[in-house]
Amino acid sequence: MTDAPILEVRDLAVTFRGEGGALTVVNDVSFTVRRGETLALVGESGSGKSVTSLAILRLLPPAPRCTVSGSVRFIGRDGRARSLLDLDAGAMQAVRGDEISMIFQEPMTSLNPVHRIGDQIAEAVTFHRGVGRKAALARAEELLELVGIPEPRRRLAAYPHHLSGGMRQRVMIAMALACDPSLLIADEPTTALDVTVQAGIIDLLKALQAKTGMAIIFVTHNLGVVAEIADSVMVMYAGRIVERGDAVGLLQHPRIPYTQGLLSAVPRIDRLDFGGGALPTIPGNVPDPGRLPPGCSFHPRCAHARPGACDATVPALEEAGAGRVVRCHLWREIEAVGA
Ligand code: SF4
């Protein structure tokens, strides 16, 4: 990782409009990703992490159904900064899939079932690099080899249904890497896979990052995976950032009740209680964005909530030292009593 930023997101907000009115599902989100860094975007389903990624890539429905405000500044290979929210559709399409790529959660719905995988990878190469079919297929073969698919030349002719789930996810990674992106956004790329395949995909992403220096935004609800891959972590709840910091520090010493709850719900072999104890969970569910509780959105689920404070005002994001930022009225007190 270097200190050079590649992506600067400031005050990002996303609002959907429908018959029931306007719903703001992402609010006040600011963060920076540096070259070679892996930032894990963590939270339960409905926390706004996938919508944040889709907003960066401008893959949300157009206005007026959905409006995105704030700024997303991307510094490309040529060192030039571009404001992604202001690019016209053609310029954005040139960035997407070339300098910034995305891997989606479920490869079977992202790959076209009626086209050979070689053609699907080659299409991205032809579109962004303007090379002929023969050169694009040669690049597709090279990419299949890079992502560890055996007999890559033969696999060029395979259809998605010929491959296992892990192989299909590798094909998706190959497609995303087709043009050597500087930033890869991976949205739950291992969720649908079994743990051994998941470990293989994570090792692959780490090896590719070491080779190419690309930055990765890794979207996940799985904190076990975060420990494996991330340099830094951003925790989201109800559309807002609630804690952010370096991965080792945050995972070892989470400072707010929500992150503490998420981490204590991760099964750990050294904490297994064979006397019948249950794994701790966070009570309740992520609130509906149309019915957010007043004050701190987490207060109905928080064991530390204080009436009159937590249910009255939304906590601000505060510096908590050592690069950590937190959103909680009571983080100092909670820390002082070692809760
Ligand atoms: Fe819990 Fe209050 Fe902190 Fe929210 S602000 S996390 S309710 S203690």
Short mmCIF file of C-alpha atoms in Angstrom, two decimals, residues 7 18-19 145 171 173 182 188 191-192 209 217 242 247 259-260 268 276 289 293 302 308 312 315 320 337:
data_model
loop_
_atom_site.label_atom_id
_atom_site.label_comp_id
_atom_site.label_asym_id
_atom_site.label_seq_id
_atom_site.Cartn_x
_atom_site.Cartn_y
_atom_site.Cartn_z
CA LEU A 7 -10.50 7.09 -4.55
CA GLY A 18 -41.05 5.68 -5.23
CA GLU A 19 -44.77 5.80 -4.65
CA GLU A 145 -4.35 -19.16 -16.20
CA VAL A 171 -14.00 -16.56 -14.29
CA ILE A 173 -12.43 -12.39 -11.33
CA SER A 182 -6.40 0.08 -10.53
CA GLU A 188 -19.52 -10.40 -1.32
CA THR A 191 -20.51 -15.54 0.12
CA ALA A 192 -22.03 -18.24 -2.09
CA GLN A 209 -2.92 -7.48 -5.60
CA ILE A 217 -12.89 -2.50 -1.81
CA VAL A 242 -20.31 3.98 12.36
CA ALA A 247 -8.03 -3.68 10.32
CA THR A 259 -18.85 -3.41 16.00
CA GLN A 260 -18.36 -5.15 19.34
CA ARG A 268 -14.13 -18.74 17.15
CA GLY A 276 -24.17 -25.61 25.71
CA PRO A 289 -34.65 2.89 6.00
CA PRO A 293 -35.37 5.16 14.90
CA CYS A 302 -27.94 -1.45 21.92
CA GLY A 308 -32.48 11.12 26.46
CA ALA A 312 -32.47 12.10 20.79
CA PRO A 315 -24.11 10.89 16.99
CA ALA A 320 -10.93 8.38 18.44
CA VAL A 337 -15.51 0.73 31.98
#
